[in-house]
Short mmCIF file of C-alpha atoms in Angstrom, two decimals:
data_model
loop_
_atom_site.label_atom_id
_atom_site.label_comp_id
_atom_site.label_asym_id
_atom_site.label_seq_id
_atom_site.Cartn_x
_atom_site.Cartn_y
_atom_site.Cartn_z
CA VAL A 232 0.00 0.00 0.00
CA VAL A 233 1.31 3.44 -0.90
CA ASP A 234 -0.06 6.92 -0.25
CA ALA A 235 -1.51 8.62 -3.34
CA ALA A 236 -0.24 12.01 -2.13
CA ASP A 237 3.29 10.71 -1.42
CA PHE A 238 3.92 7.84 -3.83
CA GLU A 239 7.69 8.36 -4.08
CA GLY A 240 8.17 8.58 -0.32
CA SER A 241 5.88 5.71 0.60
CA VAL A 242 7.16 3.05 -1.83
CA PRO A 243 9.46 0.78 0.19
CA THR A 244 13.07 0.48 -0.97
CA ARG A 245 14.15 -2.22 -3.40
CA ALA A 246 16.23 -3.96 -0.69
CA LEU A 247 13.37 -3.94 1.80
CA MET A 248 10.90 -5.30 -0.75
CA ARG A 249 13.33 -8.07 -1.74
CA HIS A 250 13.85 -8.96 1.94
CA ILE A 251 10.13 -9.04 2.76
CA LEU A 252 8.70 -10.52 -0.43
CA GLY A 253 11.47 -12.48 -2.08
CA ASP A 254 10.20 -13.14 -5.60
CA ARG A 255 6.47 -12.92 -4.80
CA HIS A 256 4.22 -10.89 -7.04
CA VAL A 257 2.70 -7.61 -5.89
CA LEU A 258 -0.77 -6.10 -6.16
CA LEU A 259 -0.12 -2.39 -5.62
CA VAL A 260 -2.78 -0.31 -3.88
CA VAL A 261 -2.60 3.48 -4.10
CA ASN A 262 -4.66 4.49 -1.06
CA LYS A 263 -6.14 7.90 -0.19
CA SER A 264 -7.16 8.56 -3.79
CA ASP A 265 -9.95 10.77 -2.43
CA ARG A 266 -7.27 13.31 -1.43
CA MET A 267 -6.08 13.75 -4.99
CA PRO A 268 -7.58 16.13 -7.56
CA ARG A 269 -7.69 13.10 -9.85
CA LEU A 270 -6.30 9.58 -10.08
CA ASN A 271 -7.23 8.23 -13.50
CA GLU A 272 -5.88 5.38 -15.65
CA GLY A 273 -3.15 7.62 -17.09
CA ASP A 274 -1.97 8.46 -13.57
CA LEU A 275 -2.06 4.80 -12.55
CA ASN A 276 -0.04 3.85 -15.65
CA TYR A 277 2.57 6.46 -14.72
CA LEU A 278 2.72 5.08 -11.16
CA ARG A 279 3.01 1.54 -12.56
CA ARG A 280 6.08 2.61 -14.57
CA ARG A 281 7.62 4.41 -11.56
CA TYR A 282 7.07 1.32 -9.42
CA ALA A 283 8.68 -0.96 -12.04
CA GLU A 284 11.74 1.31 -12.16
CA ARG A 285 12.23 0.97 -8.40
CA ILE A 286 10.98 -2.49 -7.41
CA PRO A 287 11.94 -5.78 -9.13
CA ASN A 288 8.87 -7.77 -8.07
CA ARG A 289 6.32 -8.44 -10.80
CA LEU A 290 3.33 -6.14 -10.49
CA ILE A 291 0.07 -8.05 -10.90
CA SER A 292 -2.10 -4.94 -10.96
CA ILE A 293 -2.49 -1.47 -9.53
CA HIS A 294 -5.61 -0.10 -7.84
CA GLY A 295 -6.44 3.46 -6.90
CA VAL A 296 -8.69 3.27 -3.82
CA SER A 297 -9.96 5.26 -0.89
CA ALA A 298 -10.40 3.29 2.31
CA HIS A 299 -12.23 6.37 3.62
CA THR A 300 -14.91 6.68 0.91
CA GLY A 301 -14.81 3.07 -0.32
CA ASP A 302 -14.05 4.09 -3.90
CA GLY A 303 -12.29 1.28 -5.78
CA LEU A 304 -12.71 -1.35 -3.05
CA ALA A 305 -15.00 -3.63 -5.09
CA ARG A 306 -12.42 -4.30 -7.81
CA LEU A 307 -9.70 -4.77 -5.20
CA ALA A 308 -11.89 -7.15 -3.18
CA GLU A 309 -12.61 -9.24 -6.28
CA GLN A 310 -8.90 -9.57 -7.02
CA ALA A 311 -8.07 -10.37 -3.37
CA ARG A 312 -10.68 -13.16 -3.42
CA GLU A 313 -9.01 -14.64 -6.52
CA ALA A 314 -5.54 -14.71 -4.92
CA ALA A 315 -4.17 -18.20 -4.30
CA GLY A 316 -3.02 -17.69 -0.71
CA ASP A 317 -3.14 -15.25 2.16
CA VAL A 318 -3.37 -11.53 1.44
CA VAL A 319 -0.91 -9.31 3.33
CA VAL A 320 -1.53 -5.55 3.55
CA PHE A 321 1.81 -3.82 4.13
CA GLY A 322 3.56 -0.55 3.40
CA SER A 323 5.07 2.47 5.08
CA ALA A 324 3.62 3.77 8.34
CA GLY A 325 0.81 6.26 7.80
CA VAL A 326 -0.39 5.15 4.36
CA GLY A 327 -3.71 3.82 5.66
CA LYS A 328 -2.97 0.08 5.80
CA THR A 329 -5.18 -0.70 8.79
CA ALA A 330 -8.10 1.33 7.43
CA LEU A 331 -7.64 -0.35 4.04
CA ALA A 332 -7.42 -3.86 5.55
CA ARG A 333 -10.64 -3.35 7.52
CA ALA A 334 -12.49 -1.81 4.57
CA LEU A 335 -11.21 -4.53 2.22
CA ALA A 336 -12.37 -7.25 4.63
CA ALA A 337 -15.86 -5.74 4.74
CA SER A 338 -15.96 -5.53 0.94
CA ILE A 339 -14.84 -9.17 0.57
CA GLU A 340 -17.54 -10.23 3.05
CA ALA A 341 -20.11 -8.20 1.08
CA LEU A 342 -19.11 -9.99 -2.12
CA ASP A 343 -19.32 -13.37 -0.39
CA ALA A 344 -22.79 -12.46 0.95
CA GLY A 345 -23.96 -11.86 -2.61
CA THR A 346 -23.98 -8.06 -2.58
CA VAL A 347 -24.39 -6.94 -6.17
CA GLY A 348 -22.86 -3.87 -7.78
CA ASN A 349 -19.53 -2.15 -7.27
CA ASP A 350 -21.11 0.83 -5.49
CA ALA A 351 -22.75 -1.42 -2.88
CA VAL A 352 -19.52 -3.37 -2.29
CA ASP A 353 -17.49 -0.13 -2.08
CA ALA A 354 -19.99 1.23 0.43
CA ALA A 355 -19.76 -1.91 2.60
CA GLY A 356 -16.10 -1.17 3.20
CA SER A 357 -16.49 2.55 3.77
CA ARG A 358 -19.21 2.08 6.42
CA LEU A 359 -16.59 0.72 8.82
CA LEU A 360 -14.73 4.00 8.75
CA CYS A 361 -17.53 6.32 9.84
CA GLY A 362 -16.84 7.90 13.21
CA GLY A 363 -13.57 7.49 15.07
CA GLY A 364 -11.27 10.42 15.44
CA SER A 365 -7.77 9.02 15.41
CA PRO A 366 -5.95 6.86 12.92
CA ALA A 367 -5.64 3.18 13.71
CA SER A 368 -2.22 1.65 14.02
CA SER A 369 -0.97 -1.93 13.92
CA VAL A 370 2.04 -2.76 16.05
CA ARG A 371 2.04 -6.43 15.09
CA GLU A 372 0.47 -8.56 12.36
CA GLU A 373 -3.29 -8.71 12.79
CA PRO A 374 -5.26 -11.53 11.13
CA ILE A 375 -8.65 -10.56 9.74
CA GLY A 376 -10.90 -13.50 8.89
CA CYS A 377 -12.93 -12.47 5.86
CA PHE A 378 -12.66 -15.37 3.43
CA GLY A 379 -15.25 -17.55 5.17
CA ALA A 380 -15.06 -19.98 8.08
CA ASP A 381 -14.02 -22.90 5.87
CA SER A 382 -11.20 -21.03 4.16
CA PRO A 383 -7.60 -21.56 5.25
CA ARG A 384 -6.82 -18.10 3.84
CA THR A 385 -6.38 -14.97 5.94
CA LEU A 386 -6.13 -11.24 5.32
CA TRP A 387 -3.17 -9.87 7.31
CA ASP A 388 -2.74 -6.29 8.43
CA ALA A 389 1.02 -5.80 8.85
CA PRO A 390 2.69 -3.12 10.96
CA GLY A 391 4.02 -0.04 9.20
CA LEU A 392 7.46 -0.08 7.63
CA PRO A 393 9.94 2.67 8.55
CA ARG A 394 8.94 5.94 6.92
CA GLU A 395 12.14 7.97 6.76
CA ARG A 396 11.55 8.90 3.12
CA THR A 397 7.93 10.05 3.36
CA VAL A 398 6.95 13.71 3.25
CA ALA A 399 5.40 13.43 6.73
CA ALA A 400 8.70 12.18 8.18
CA ARG A 401 10.50 15.27 6.90
CA LEU A 402 8.08 17.77 8.46
CA PRO A 403 8.70 19.27 11.91
CA ALA A 404 7.11 17.18 14.69
CA GLU A 405 4.92 20.07 15.86
CA LEU A 406 3.02 20.03 12.55
#
């Protein structure tokens, strides 16, 4: 997961990605798309090229989403359901991983319950985020069961990676 407003700063380093993922494939999620003036296919194609220049892992797909509004969650949930194994949500601290993991789980459950239409599935995820004043934070891996009781698969919310390169890390602490 990367932050739409700070893509360059929130993409983990090549060495860190190699250490964490090995040769596994990546489904890249550009979160907080609601904070951008636009995030269209041309923008996503540009981000896909920038990612490929920096990270050696094969990119399966790229999704622009908003865990806050639910926009884009339906397509992401469909692809997560099709994945062969567990789904791990990871990225730099502050990019919205926990919010995304919770919203994605709700969208996957909505799909499994037979909810029809992308707008309805998107909305299922965004409903979890209403209220609450402070950002959530994971300090250790958190399993989220959303693939059904009989499934051996799990959605994992991983703790944030170091964020020395993000814009937020370079701002004075009092801001």
